[in-house]
Structure formats: structure tokens, C-alpha cells
mmCIF file of C-alpha atoms and ligand atoms in Angstrom:
data_model
loop_
_atom_site.group_PDB
_atom_site.id
_atom_site.type_symbol
_atom_site.label_atom_id
_atom_site.label_comp_id
_atom_site.label_asym_id
_atom_site.label_seq_id
_atom_site.Cartn_x
_atom_site.Cartn_y
_atom_site.Cartn_z
ATOM 1 C CA MET A 1 191.931 39.076 -14.011
ATOM 2 C CA ASN A 2 195.043 38.904 -16.186
ATOM 3 C CA GLN A 3 196.324 41.673 -18.430
ATOM 4 C CA SER A 4 195.119 40.339 -21.744
ATOM 5 C CA ALA A 5 191.609 40.021 -20.277
ATOM 6 C CA ASP A 6 191.889 43.585 -18.977
ATOM 7 C CA SER A 7 192.655 44.913 -22.424
ATOM 8 C CA LEU A 8 189.395 43.594 -23.857
ATOM 9 C CA PRO A 9 186.143 45.423 -23.147
ATOM 10 C CA PRO A 10 184.030 43.621 -20.538
ATOM 11 C CA ARG A 11 181.083 41.600 -21.760
ATOM 12 C CA ALA A 12 177.751 40.677 -20.205
ATOM 13 C CA ALA A 13 175.532 37.687 -20.842
ATOM 14 C CA VAL A 14 171.815 38.491 -20.767
ATOM 15 C CA ILE A 15 169.497 35.589 -20.044
ATOM 16 C CA ILE A 16 166.034 36.634 -21.177
ATOM 17 C CA ASN A 17 162.663 35.095 -20.486
ATOM 18 C CA PRO A 18 161.005 35.688 -23.890
ATOM 19 C CA ALA A 19 157.535 35.101 -22.397
ATOM 20 C CA LYS A 20 157.682 38.456 -20.590
ATOM 21 C CA GLY A 21 156.058 41.241 -22.597
ATOM 22 C CA GLU A 22 159.002 43.611 -22.367
ATOM 23 C CA ALA A 23 161.538 40.983 -23.465
ATOM 24 C CA ALA A 24 161.566 42.168 -27.082
ATOM 25 C CA ASP A 25 162.812 45.607 -26.046
ATOM 26 C CA VAL A 26 165.556 44.271 -23.781
ATOM 27 C CA ARG A 27 167.949 43.273 -26.557
ATOM 28 C CA ALA A 28 168.060 46.698 -28.224
ATOM 29 C CA MET A 29 168.200 48.510 -24.886
ATOM 30 C CA MET A 30 170.943 46.222 -23.571
ATOM 31 C CA THR A 31 173.012 46.642 -26.739
ATOM 32 C CA THR A 32 172.797 50.440 -26.423
ATOM 33 C CA VAL A 33 173.564 50.516 -22.695
ATOM 34 C CA SER A 34 176.550 48.176 -23.215
ATOM 35 C CA SER A 35 177.987 50.309 -25.976
ATOM 36 C CA ASN A 36 177.410 53.545 -24.023
ATOM 37 C CA ASN A 37 179.333 52.134 -21.072
ATOM 38 C CA GLY A 38 182.272 50.753 -23.051
ATOM 39 C CA TRP A 39 181.142 47.126 -22.876
ATOM 40 C CA ALA A 40 181.239 44.638 -25.745
ATOM 41 C CA ALA A 41 178.019 43.539 -27.439
ATOM 42 C CA PRO A 42 176.228 41.245 -24.959
ATOM 43 C CA LEU A 43 175.743 37.516 -25.326
ATOM 44 C CA PHE A 44 171.955 36.980 -25.451
ATOM 45 C CA LEU A 45 170.497 33.657 -24.335
ATOM 46 C CA GLU A 46 166.781 32.855 -24.062
ATOM 47 C CA THR A 47 165.085 30.674 -21.477
ATOM 48 C CA THR A 48 162.615 27.995 -22.577
ATOM 49 C CA PRO A 49 159.654 26.381 -20.811
ATOM 50 C CA GLU A 50 161.892 23.335 -20.185
ATOM 51 C CA ASP A 51 164.986 25.259 -19.089
ATOM 52 C CA GLY A 52 164.349 28.388 -17.062
ATOM 53 C CA GLY A 53 167.962 29.615 -17.118
ATOM 54 C CA THR A 54 170.199 26.835 -15.806
ATOM 55 C CA SER A 55 171.936 25.703 -18.995
ATOM 56 C CA GLN A 56 171.955 29.288 -20.260
ATOM 57 C CA ALA A 57 173.826 30.423 -17.131
ATOM 58 C CA ARG A 58 176.296 27.553 -17.519
ATOM 59 C CA GLN A 59 176.930 28.596 -21.106
ATOM 60 C CA ALA A 60 177.471 32.188 -19.971
ATOM 61 C CA LEU A 61 180.079 31.047 -17.423
ATOM 62 C CA ALA A 62 181.783 28.921 -20.068
ATOM 63 C CA GLU A 63 182.078 32.026 -22.241
ATOM 64 C CA ASN A 64 183.843 33.851 -19.395
ATOM 65 C CA VAL A 65 181.535 36.851 -19.340
ATOM 66 C CA ASP A 66 182.022 39.504 -16.655
ATOM 67 C CA VAL A 67 178.451 39.570 -15.386
ATOM 68 C CA VAL A 68 175.397 37.391 -16.014
ATOM 69 C CA ILE A 69 172.166 39.361 -16.186
ATOM 70 C CA ALA A 70 168.811 37.682 -15.592
ATOM 71 C CA ALA A 71 166.122 39.571 -17.527
ATOM 72 C CA GLY A 72 162.872 38.079 -16.255
ATOM 73 C CA GLY A 73 160.937 37.427 -13.071
ATOM 74 C CA ASP A 74 161.838 35.682 -9.818
ATOM 75 C CA GLY A 75 161.861 32.258 -11.526
ATOM 76 C CA THR A 76 164.530 33.287 -14.038
ATOM 77 C CA VAL A 77 166.565 34.967 -11.311
ATOM 78 C CA ARG A 78 166.425 31.817 -9.171
ATOM 79 C CA CYS A 79 167.600 29.495 -11.984
ATOM 80 C CA VAL A 80 170.490 31.791 -12.952
ATOM 81 C CA ALA A 81 171.500 32.412 -9.330
ATOM 82 C CA ALA A 82 171.637 28.668 -8.650
ATOM 83 C CA VAL A 83 174.423 28.372 -11.249
ATOM 84 C CA LEU A 84 176.292 31.565 -10.289
ATOM 85 C CA SER A 85 176.252 30.981 -6.522
ATOM 86 C CA GLY A 86 179.752 30.293 -5.255
ATOM 87 C CA THR A 87 181.437 31.051 -8.601
ATOM 88 C CA GLY A 88 182.473 34.660 -7.982
ATOM 89 C CA THR A 89 180.685 35.778 -11.160
ATOM 90 C CA ALA A 90 178.085 38.402 -10.319
ATOM 91 C CA LEU A 91 174.365 38.355 -11.063
ATOM 92 C CA GLY A 92 172.730 41.422 -12.578
ATOM 93 C CA ILE A 93 168.946 41.758 -12.677
ATOM 94 C CA ILE A 94 166.661 43.450 -15.189
ATOM 95 C CA PRO A 95 163.249 42.948 -13.571
ATOM 96 C CA LEU A 96 160.484 42.081 -16.051
ATOM 97 C CA GLY A 97 156.871 41.365 -15.138
ATOM 98 C CA THR A 98 155.502 42.538 -11.821
ATOM 99 C CA GLY A 99 156.694 40.169 -9.077
ATOM 100 C CA ASN A 100 160.439 40.749 -8.786
ATOM 101 C CA LEU A 101 160.678 40.179 -5.071
ATOM 102 C CA LEU A 102 164.459 39.860 -4.998
ATOM 103 C CA ALA A 103 164.859 43.069 -6.993
ATOM 104 C CA ARG A 104 162.473 44.856 -4.613
ATOM 105 C CA ASN A 105 164.370 43.617 -1.592
ATOM 106 C CA LEU A 106 167.639 44.765 -3.166
ATOM 107 C CA GLY A 107 166.134 48.202 -3.775
ATOM 108 C CA LEU A 108 166.668 47.960 -7.548
ATOM 109 C CA ASP A 109 164.606 50.138 -9.846
ATOM 110 C CA ILE A 110 161.881 47.755 -11.007
ATOM 111 C CA ASN A 111 160.210 50.225 -13.367
ATOM 112 C CA ASP A 112 163.204 51.324 -15.415
ATOM 113 C CA PRO A 113 164.916 48.462 -17.291
ATOM 114 C CA ALA A 114 167.599 50.784 -18.714
ATOM 115 C CA ALA A 115 168.553 51.978 -15.223
ATOM 116 C CA ALA A 116 168.640 48.358 -14.039
ATOM 117 C CA ALA A 117 170.851 47.476 -17.024
ATOM 118 C CA ARG A 118 173.326 50.267 -16.208
ATOM 119 C CA GLU A 119 173.381 49.138 -12.595
ATOM 120 C CA ALA A 120 174.082 45.565 -13.695
ATOM 121 C CA LEU A 121 177.088 46.726 -15.720
ATOM 122 C CA THR A 122 178.547 49.409 -13.485
ATOM 123 C CA GLY A 123 177.275 48.601 -9.972
ATOM 124 C CA ALA A 124 179.348 47.161 -7.148
ATOM 125 C CA ASN A 125 179.340 43.457 -6.309
ATOM 126 C CA ARG A 126 177.374 42.818 -3.133
ATOM 127 C CA PRO A 127 177.504 39.375 -1.486
ATOM 128 C CA ILE A 128 174.120 38.071 -0.354
ATOM 129 C CA ASP A 129 173.021 34.839 1.317
ATOM 130 C CA VAL A 130 171.260 32.096 -0.591
ATOM 131 C CA ILE A 131 169.263 29.268 0.965
ATOM 132 C CA LEU A 132 169.712 25.678 -0.119
ATOM 133 C CA ALA A 133 166.725 23.371 0.212
ATOM 134 C CA THR A 134 167.006 19.593 0.266
ATOM 135 C CA VAL A 135 163.601 18.139 -0.544
ATOM 136 C CA ASP A 136 162.701 14.659 0.722
ATOM 137 C CA HIS A 137 166.364 13.714 1.237
ATOM 138 C CA ALA A 138 167.180 14.169 -2.469
ATOM 139 C CA ARG A 139 170.849 14.246 -3.395
ATOM 140 C CA ASP A 140 170.643 17.608 -5.127
ATOM 141 C CA GLN A 141 169.917 20.821 -3.317
ATOM 142 C CA GLN A 142 167.708 23.535 -4.764
ATOM 143 C CA LEU A 143 168.573 27.152 -4.237
ATOM 144 C CA PHE A 144 166.199 29.987 -3.512
ATOM 145 C CA LEU A 145 166.667 33.669 -2.811
ATOM 146 C CA VAL A 146 163.441 35.058 -1.408
ATOM 147 C CA MET A 147 161.208 32.435 0.157
ATOM 148 C CA ALA A 148 160.145 28.819 0.211
ATOM 149 C CA GLY A 149 156.740 27.634 1.335
ATOM 150 C CA LEU A 150 155.384 24.300 2.461
ATOM 151 C CA GLY A 151 151.621 23.933 2.900
ATOM 152 C CA PHE A 152 148.871 26.424 2.215
ATOM 153 C CA ASP A 153 150.825 29.155 0.451
ATOM 154 C CA ALA A 154 152.311 26.686 -2.016
ATOM 155 C CA ALA A 155 148.931 24.984 -2.487
ATOM 156 C CA VAL A 156 147.279 28.281 -3.284
ATOM 157 C CA MET A 157 150.136 29.248 -5.586
ATOM 158 C CA ALA A 158 149.857 25.997 -7.502
ATOM 159 C CA ASP A 159 146.181 26.783 -8.136
ATOM 160 C CA THR A 160 146.663 30.406 -8.962
ATOM 161 C CA LYS A 161 146.859 31.525 -12.541
ATOM 162 C CA ASP A 162 149.970 33.536 -13.374
ATOM 163 C CA GLY A 163 147.726 36.466 -14.216
ATOM 164 C CA LEU A 164 146.471 36.686 -10.675
ATOM 165 C CA LYS A 165 149.975 36.291 -9.319
ATOM 166 C CA ASP A 166 151.142 39.143 -11.506
ATOM 167 C CA THR A 167 148.301 41.551 -10.964
ATOM 168 C CA VAL A 168 147.224 41.021 -7.393
ATOM 169 C CA GLY A 169 150.490 40.000 -5.840
ATOM 170 C CA TRP A 170 151.426 37.713 -3.048
ATOM 171 C CA LEU A 171 148.837 39.005 -0.644
ATOM 172 C CA ALA A 172 146.275 37.362 -2.915
ATOM 173 C CA TYR A 173 147.619 34.081 -1.623
ATOM 174 C CA VAL A 174 146.918 34.955 1.971
ATOM 175 C CA ASP A 175 143.456 36.134 1.010
ATOM 176 C CA ALA A 176 142.858 32.944 -0.971
ATOM 177 C CA GLY A 177 144.118 30.959 2.014
ATOM 178 C CA ILE A 178 141.492 32.562 4.181
ATOM 179 C CA ARG A 179 138.689 31.959 1.723
ATOM 180 C CA LYS A 180 139.614 28.504 0.492
ATOM 181 C CA LEU A 181 141.226 26.891 3.526
ATOM 182 C CA PRO A 182 142.843 24.238 1.356
ATOM 183 C CA GLY A 183 143.809 21.044 3.145
ATOM 184 C CA ARG A 184 143.732 20.417 6.865
ATOM 185 C CA PRO A 185 146.165 21.228 9.630
ATOM 186 C CA VAL A 186 149.118 18.879 9.500
ATOM 187 C CA LYS A 187 151.388 17.740 12.295
ATOM 188 C CA ALA A 188 154.892 19.076 11.755
ATOM 189 C CA THR A 189 158.208 18.882 13.562
ATOM 190 C CA ILE A 190 160.585 21.813 13.247
ATOM 191 C CA THR A 191 164.209 21.792 14.337
ATOM 192 C CA ILE A 192 166.365 24.908 14.211
ATOM 193 C CA ASP A 193 170.185 24.623 14.127
ATOM 194 C CA ALA A 194 169.995 20.919 14.991
ATOM 195 C CA GLY A 195 168.734 21.851 18.479
ATOM 196 C CA HIS A 196 165.480 21.305 20.315
ATOM 197 C CA SER A 197 162.533 20.282 18.109
ATOM 198 C CA THR A 198 159.079 21.766 18.358
ATOM 199 C CA VAL A 199 155.855 20.093 17.248
ATOM 200 C CA HIS A 200 153.077 22.074 15.579
ATOM 201 C CA ARG A 201 149.703 21.534 13.985
ATOM 202 C CA LEU A 202 150.148 23.969 11.142
ATOM 203 C CA ARG A 203 148.655 25.030 7.835
ATOM 204 C CA GLY A 204 151.895 26.169 6.395
ATOM 205 C CA VAL A 205 155.474 27.111 7.033
ATOM 206 C CA THR A 206 157.362 29.692 5.008
ATOM 207 C CA CYS A 207 161.109 30.191 5.033
ATOM 208 C CA GLY A 208 162.460 33.600 4.106
ATOM 209 C CA ASN A 209 165.858 34.911 3.089
ATOM 210 C CA CYS A 210 164.538 38.470 2.947
ATOM 211 C CA GLY A 211 161.318 39.972 4.157
ATOM 212 C CA LYS A 212 159.503 42.271 1.767
ATOM 213 C CA LEU A 213 156.407 41.506 -0.263
ATOM 214 C CA GLN A 214 154.684 43.778 -2.701
ATOM 215 C CA GLY A 215 152.809 46.710 -1.239
ATOM 216 C CA GLY A 216 155.347 47.273 1.520
ATOM 217 C CA VAL A 217 154.221 44.272 3.573
ATOM 218 C CA GLU A 218 157.090 42.643 5.416
ATOM 219 C CA LEU A 219 156.459 38.940 5.747
ATOM 220 C CA PHE A 220 159.588 38.514 7.857
ATOM 221 C CA PRO A 221 160.091 41.652 9.914
ATOM 222 C CA GLY A 222 163.725 42.633 10.026
ATOM 223 C CA ALA A 223 164.892 39.709 7.881
ATOM 224 C CA ARG A 224 168.028 40.467 5.865
ATOM 225 C CA PHE A 225 169.739 38.506 3.104
ATOM 226 C CA ASP A 226 173.177 39.303 4.397
ATOM 227 C CA ASP A 227 172.909 38.280 8.056
ATOM 228 C CA GLY A 228 173.736 34.602 7.537
ATOM 229 C CA GLU A 229 170.369 33.564 8.962
ATOM 230 C CA LEU A 230 167.106 32.253 7.587
ATOM 231 C CA ASP A 231 163.720 33.177 8.998
ATOM 232 C CA LEU A 232 160.792 30.793 9.412
ATOM 233 C CA MET A 233 157.149 31.708 9.786
ATOM 234 C CA VAL A 234 154.849 29.000 11.077
ATOM 235 C CA VAL A 235 151.184 29.599 10.279
ATOM 236 C CA ALA A 236 148.890 27.667 12.582
ATOM 237 C CA PRO A 237 145.495 29.367 12.722
ATOM 238 C CA ARG A 238 142.797 27.740 14.837
ATOM 239 C CA GLY A 239 139.611 27.757 12.781
ATOM 240 C CA ARG A 240 138.481 30.480 10.430
ATOM 241 C CA LEU A 241 138.956 33.255 12.965
ATOM 242 C CA GLY A 242 142.547 32.151 13.310
ATOM 243 C CA TRP A 243 143.227 33.398 9.776
ATOM 244 C CA LEU A 244 142.396 36.885 10.985
ATOM 245 C CA GLY A 245 145.169 36.372 13.512
ATOM 246 C CA VAL A 246 147.483 35.447 10.653
ATOM 247 C CA LEU A 247 146.628 38.665 8.819
ATOM 248 C CA ALA A 248 147.028 40.665 12.016
ATOM 249 C CA GLY A 249 150.429 39.046 12.461
ATOM 250 C CA LEU A 250 151.482 39.965 8.924
ATOM 251 C CA PHE A 251 150.391 43.569 9.237
ATOM 252 C CA SER A 252 151.830 44.115 12.696
ATOM 253 C CA ARG A 253 155.370 43.393 11.495
ATOM 254 C CA GLY A 254 155.882 40.633 14.011
ATOM 255 C CA ARG A 255 154.619 42.579 17.032
ATOM 256 C CA SER A 256 151.392 40.590 17.218
ATOM 257 C CA LYS A 257 151.202 38.173 20.118
ATOM 258 C CA ASP A 258 148.675 36.042 18.262
ATOM 259 C CA PRO A 259 149.794 32.405 18.436
ATOM 260 C CA SER A 260 148.480 31.877 14.892
ATOM 261 C CA VAL A 261 151.847 33.072 13.590
ATOM 262 C CA GLU A 262 155.153 32.080 15.131
ATOM 263 C CA TYR A 263 158.655 33.065 13.986
ATOM 264 C CA PHE A 264 161.968 31.232 14.243
ATOM 265 C CA HIS A 265 165.414 31.985 12.883
ATOM 266 C CA GLY A 266 168.740 30.246 12.566
ATOM 267 C CA LYS A 267 171.349 28.977 10.132
ATOM 268 C CA THR A 268 169.603 25.693 9.365
ATOM 269 C CA ALA A 269 166.079 24.371 9.707
ATOM 270 C CA GLU A 270 164.622 20.917 9.327
ATOM 271 C CA ILE A 271 160.898 20.534 8.746
ATOM 272 C CA SER A 272 158.995 17.285 8.520
ATOM 273 C CA VAL A 273 155.267 16.994 8.030
ATOM 274 C CA ALA A 274 153.105 13.940 8.642
ATOM 275 C CA THR A 275 151.563 14.027 5.154
ATOM 276 C CA PRO A 276 153.118 15.475 1.977
ATOM 277 C CA GLN A 277 152.336 19.148 1.398
ATOM 278 C CA ALA A 278 152.613 21.390 -1.645
ATOM 279 C CA PHE A 279 155.825 23.361 -1.701
ATOM 280 C CA GLN A 280 157.162 26.334 -3.649
ATOM 281 C CA LEU A 281 160.486 28.053 -4.126
ATOM 282 C CA ASP A 282 160.417 31.793 -4.908
ATOM 283 C CA GLY A 283 156.824 31.426 -6.095
ATOM 284 C CA ASP A 284 157.335 28.433 -8.405
ATOM 285 C CA PRO A 285 155.128 25.489 -7.345
ATOM 286 C CA LEU A 286 157.319 22.365 -7.339
ATOM 287 C CA GLY A 287 155.035 19.513 -6.292
ATOM 288 C CA GLU A 288 154.716 18.017 -2.825
ATOM 289 C CA ALA A 289 157.194 17.268 -0.091
ATOM 290 C CA SER A 290 157.151 15.902 3.428
ATOM 291 C CA HIS A 291 160.696 16.713 4.513
ATOM 292 C CA LEU A 292 162.773 19.834 3.959
ATOM 293 C CA THR A 293 166.183 20.795 5.197
ATOM 294 C CA LEU A 294 167.118 24.424 4.695
ATOM 295 C CA THR A 295 170.655 25.739 5.018
ATOM 296 C CA VAL A 296 171.949 29.270 4.628
ATOM 297 C CA ASP A 297 174.976 29.621 2.374
ATOM 298 C CA ALA A 298 176.124 32.978 3.716
ATOM 299 C CA GLY A 299 177.342 35.511 1.177
ATOM 300 C CA ALA A 300 177.510 32.888 -1.589
ATOM 301 C CA LEU A 301 176.006 35.012 -4.369
ATOM 302 C CA LEU A 302 177.369 38.290 -5.710
ATOM 303 C CA VAL A 303 174.709 40.667 -6.984
ATOM 304 C CA ARG A 304 175.272 43.946 -8.809
ATOM 305 C CA GLN A 305 173.902 46.931 -7.027
ATOM 306 C CA ALA A 306 174.449 50.672 -7.457
ATOM 307 C CA GLY A 307 177.436 51.725 -5.373
ATOM 308 C CA SER A 308 176.634 53.593 -2.170
HETATM 309 MG MG1 MG B 401 168.685 36.401 6.619
#
């Protein structure tokens, strides 16, 4: 930073999802917290149904702000992070709504927006990994921060009203998977770090950057978003009883020997399925895909977190 920039008070951009109930309060709160901490009045930008934060984050970068704060749920965070990744400009998070899986994994206070706002302004920059997904050999990669799913979890998510997602949480998807058994097992080939491939008949495969769900359940035991590795969970239950094995696997934090759930980890993963399957990134259903390549971009995103 040069001297003339140093002499000006720092300024944050706040990208708000106005559909979240608490959004109306965020502007006033953010203005107060900025002023109390010696920051300039923030630049407020709202997401729209068509643009969940991408162009807003680009505008924030163009205005040379010191931190870009996503005030919304995991979808808003993902869109903003995709623009900030690799730029050296940090992401702050004010969690709104009730999902907020990245914020939970970061240990941010998800029930106190003012505390989250202070942390976004005054916290330290922490580098975390992001995962880049290439879907069906497309030219553009899509970034996610928490998890991507191909198969049953994405299918259930696509069917699930936001209300259920917000109130019951991600475990509702597993429960719905057990009850609804959408689709059939599909033949899939999985290759980790361009090595030996394994063939599965699976119902779904989920890739995680970090491990925690709501309610303290760890989907990927021991997964960290700063270890340069992605984690894969292959769900291949045999019949209805097999879903009980899946649940047992989830609740045993990876200690279950049940073959219904298998874990892999590495820096890259390639997944191809014989027939297109629903897929989701950080809980947003994004259609169907039959081929995914997943690559860790280690430490690419700076997030603001209270100093330790
Ligand atoms: Mg990791």
C-alpha cells in the first residue's frame, strides 16, 4: 500500500443479499461499526436473483476497497469468493440466514452480525484453500468453498424448498435420501491425483473442502481447508439397509468400516458417471453433469478471522 492510500481511512464493500430477513439491519449496523473502528462509510452493493455477487464483487475490487464483505448465506459467499480468490483482497463474512457452513467451519460468530462485522474489519487475513470444479469439460471453472455433490445429495437439494434447507439443515438431505431413494445406482470412475482409477456403483459422491455440517456432524472427519487437499466421500449403499450404513458412517466420524461409505483424499479428483447426475456447489443446485474435475487451489483465498 502506498503512502497516500495509507493516509485515507480504510473502506469496506458490503455485498448484501436483500432476500435475507436481516439484510435491512445490516446497512445501519455496518455504517456504525465502520465509523466506530475508524473506517470510511462502506460501499453497499446488493445481489439480485440473476447475479448472486459476481459483478458486485468485481465492482468492489474496481473501487479498491480494503475488504469485501459478503452479507448473506453460502451462495453469496461462494459468488464473492470466486472473484476475490487469487487477488489478495480479503473476504469478510456476515452470516445471514441459517446455513452458513463456511462461517461455521471458520468458527465465526453466526449469531451476532455486529461481532462478525467487527471481525471482518479488524481480523487477520487467513489464507484458505478453494476448490475449482470443471463441469463436463467446460472452459470455465466454478469455485466452491465447502462442498460439491454429484448424485443423490444434489438431487434431493434440487427438490428441497429453501425453507426446509434453512430450518432442518443438511441432515434433512440424508434423511430424504433414505426415504426417497431418488434415481438408481450409477457406475462411476474416480481418479485421485491422476493415479489409479477405481470403479464404483454409487448413489452419490461429495467433495469437501472442510468437514462440518450443522449440529456438529462432521461429514469429512478431519478435513481442513488449509491442508491443500480435498476430501471425497463416495456413498454406495446396497439396498435400503445400506442407507443405515451411510448414516452410521456419518455419525462415526469415519471410523465405520461399513463399505457403504468410502473416503478418498488428494489434490485433484476426476469423477465420471455413466449417466448425468444432479450436482450442487455449496448447496446451490446447478443442473446435471456427467464429468467433474476438482482441483485444490491451496491458500488462494484470504478470509478475515479474529486474530489468535
Ligand atoms: Mg482440505
